[in-house]
């Protein structure tokens, strides 16, 4: 089972009630916020409801490690440090990323870790429009491994 990175691209106006509720359940309250979710049928159903608001895909270990190092935050807006990782039983950011992807660990297991990553708008802007699906030349919906390129531009 893979780990999906979900990034909100569009804002609040014009959202249907079921879209608003699903975004709330996934903790995607603002544009350019990202969360990590398991790739299972219930989650895929939720992503189908909000695919006109978010983009998502399978995250790679190196990108996930960089995301946690650069954009991961603890309660009180503290950065995630090597000392914190050692305290919770991981030797490095890469080790934590591997455990998350393989399902041996969860962000819920890490005390004080915020489950939402606040990203910047992508450097160089989006390649396509933020109003069309990825397979139609836009930025929304499922994009598979290409999510890693977008995350690197936004970290």
Coordinates of C-alpha atoms in Angstrom, one line a residue:
X1 CA 0.0 0.0 0.0
X2 CA 1.5 3.3 -1.1
X3 CA 1.5 6.7 0.6
X4 CA -0.2 9.5 -1.3
X5 CA 0.6 13.2 -1.0
X6 CA -2.4 15.4 -1.4
X7 CA -1.9 19.2 -2.2
X8 CA -4.8 21.7 -2.2
X9 CA -4.5 24.0 -5.3
X10 CA -7.8 25.8 -5.4
X11 CA -9.4 28.1 -2.8
X12 CA -12.8 28.2 -1.0
X13 CA -15.3 30.0 -3.3
X14 CA -17.6 27.9 -5.3
X15 CA -17.1 24.7 -3.3
X16 CA -20.0 22.2 -3.0
X17 CA -20.9 21.2 0.6
X18 CA -19.6 17.6 0.1
X19 CA -16.3 19.1 -1.2
X20 CA -16.0 21.4 1.8
X21 CA -16.7 18.5 4.3
X22 CA -14.1 16.2 2.6
X23 CA -11.5 19.0 2.6
X24 CA -12.2 19.6 6.3
X25 CA -11.8 15.8 7.0
X26 CA -8.5 15.7 5.3
X27 CA -7.4 18.9 7.1
X28 CA -6.8 20.8 3.8
X29 CA -8.1 24.2 5.0
X30 CA -6.0 26.5 2.8
X31 CA -4.4 26.6 -0.6
X32 CA -1.0 25.0 -0.9
X33 CA -1.5 22.9 2.2
X34 CA -0.4 19.2 1.8
X35 CA -1.2 16.0 3.8
X36 CA -0.1 12.4 3.6
X37 CA -2.8 9.7 3.3
X38 CA -2.8 5.9 2.8
X39 CA -3.8 4.7 -0.6
X40 CA -6.9 2.6 0.2
X41 CA -10.4 2.5 -1.3
X42 CA -12.1 4.8 1.3
X43 CA -9.4 7.5 0.8
X44 CA -9.6 7.1 -3.0
X45 CA -13.4 7.8 -2.7
X46 CA -12.7 11.0 -0.8
X47 CA -10.1 12.1 -3.3
X48 CA -12.6 11.5 -6.1
X49 CA -15.0 13.9 -4.5
X50 CA -12.4 16.7 -4.3
X51 CA -10.3 16.0 -7.4
X52 CA -11.4 19.4 -8.8
X53 CA -9.7 21.2 -5.8
X54 CA -6.5 19.1 -5.2
X55 CA -3.8 17.2 -6.9
X56 CA -2.3 13.9 -5.6
X57 CA 0.0 11.1 -6.3
X58 CA 2.5 8.6 -4.9
X59 CA 5.3 10.3 -2.9
X60 CA 8.9 9.0 -3.1
X61 CA 11.1 8.4 -0.1
X62 CA 13.7 11.1 -1.0
X63 CA 11.0 13.8 -1.6
X64 CA 9.1 12.8 1.6
X65 CA 12.3 13.1 3.7
X66 CA 13.0 16.5 2.2
X67 CA 9.3 17.5 2.9
X68 CA 9.6 16.5 6.5
X69 CA 13.0 18.2 7.0
X70 CA 12.0 21.5 5.3
X71 CA 8.3 21.8 6.0
X72 CA 7.5 19.5 8.8
X73 CA 6.5 21.3 12.0
X74 CA 5.9 20.3 15.6
X75 CA 3.3 21.9 17.9
X76 CA 4.4 25.5 18.6
X77 CA 5.6 25.9 15.0
X78 CA 9.0 24.2 15.9
X79 CA 11.0 22.6 13.2
X80 CA 11.5 18.9 13.2
X81 CA 15.1 18.2 14.2
X82 CA 17.4 15.1 14.3
X83 CA 17.2 15.2 18.1
X84 CA 13.4 14.9 17.9
X85 CA 13.6 12.0 15.5
X86 CA 16.1 10.2 17.8
X87 CA 13.7 10.8 20.7
X88 CA 10.8 9.1 18.9
X89 CA 13.0 6.2 17.6
X90 CA 14.2 7.2 14.1
X91 CA 17.8 7.7 13.1
X92 CA 17.3 10.1 10.2
X93 CA 14.7 11.8 8.1
X94 CA 15.2 9.1 5.4
X95 CA 14.5 6.4 7.9
X96 CA 11.3 8.1 9.0
X97 CA 10.2 8.6 5.4
X98 CA 10.9 4.9 4.6
X99 CA 8.9 3.8 7.7
X100 CA 5.9 6.0 6.7
X101 CA 5.9 4.8 3.1
X102 CA 6.1 1.1 4.1
X103 CA 3.3 1.6 6.7
X104 CA 5.5 0.8 9.7
X105 CA 4.9 4.2 11.2
X106 CA 2.2 6.9 11.0
X107 CA 2.2 10.6 11.6
X108 CA -0.3 10.0 14.4
X109 CA 2.4 8.0 16.2
X110 CA 4.8 11.0 16.4
X111 CA 4.0 13.1 19.4
X112 CA 3.5 16.8 18.7
X113 CA 3.9 16.4 14.9
X114 CA 1.5 18.5 12.8
X115 CA -0.1 16.4 10.1
X116 CA -0.4 19.3 7.6
X117 CA 2.6 20.7 5.6
X118 CA 2.3 24.4 4.6
X119 CA 3.9 24.8 1.2
X120 CA 4.8 27.8 -1.0
X121 CA 3.4 28.4 -4.4
X122 CA 5.5 26.4 -6.9
X123 CA 8.7 28.1 -8.1
X124 CA 8.2 29.0 -11.7
X125 CA 4.5 28.7 -11.4
X126 CA 2.2 25.8 -12.6
X127 CA 2.8 24.3 -16.0
X128 CA -0.9 24.2 -16.8
X129 CA -4.1 25.8 -15.7
X130 CA -5.4 25.2 -12.2
X131 CA -8.9 24.7 -13.6
X132 CA -8.4 21.5 -15.6
X133 CA -7.5 17.9 -14.8
X134 CA -3.8 16.8 -15.0
X135 CA -4.5 14.5 -17.9
X136 CA -6.1 17.3 -19.9
X137 CA -3.0 19.6 -19.5
X138 CA -4.1 21.1 -16.2
X139 CA -2.9 20.7 -12.6
X140 CA -5.8 19.0 -10.8
X141 CA -6.6 15.4 -9.9
X142 CA -4.4 12.3 -9.9
X143 CA -0.9 12.7 -11.3
X144 CA 1.0 9.6 -10.1
X145 CA 4.7 10.0 -9.6
X146 CA 4.7 13.5 -11.1
X147 CA 3.5 14.8 -7.7
X148 CA 7.2 14.6 -6.6
X149 CA 8.2 17.3 -9.1
X150 CA 5.5 19.6 -7.9
X151 CA 6.4 19.0 -4.3
X152 CA 10.0 19.8 -4.9
X153 CA 9.0 23.1 -6.6
X154 CA 6.8 23.9 -3.5
X155 CA 9.1 23.0 -0.6

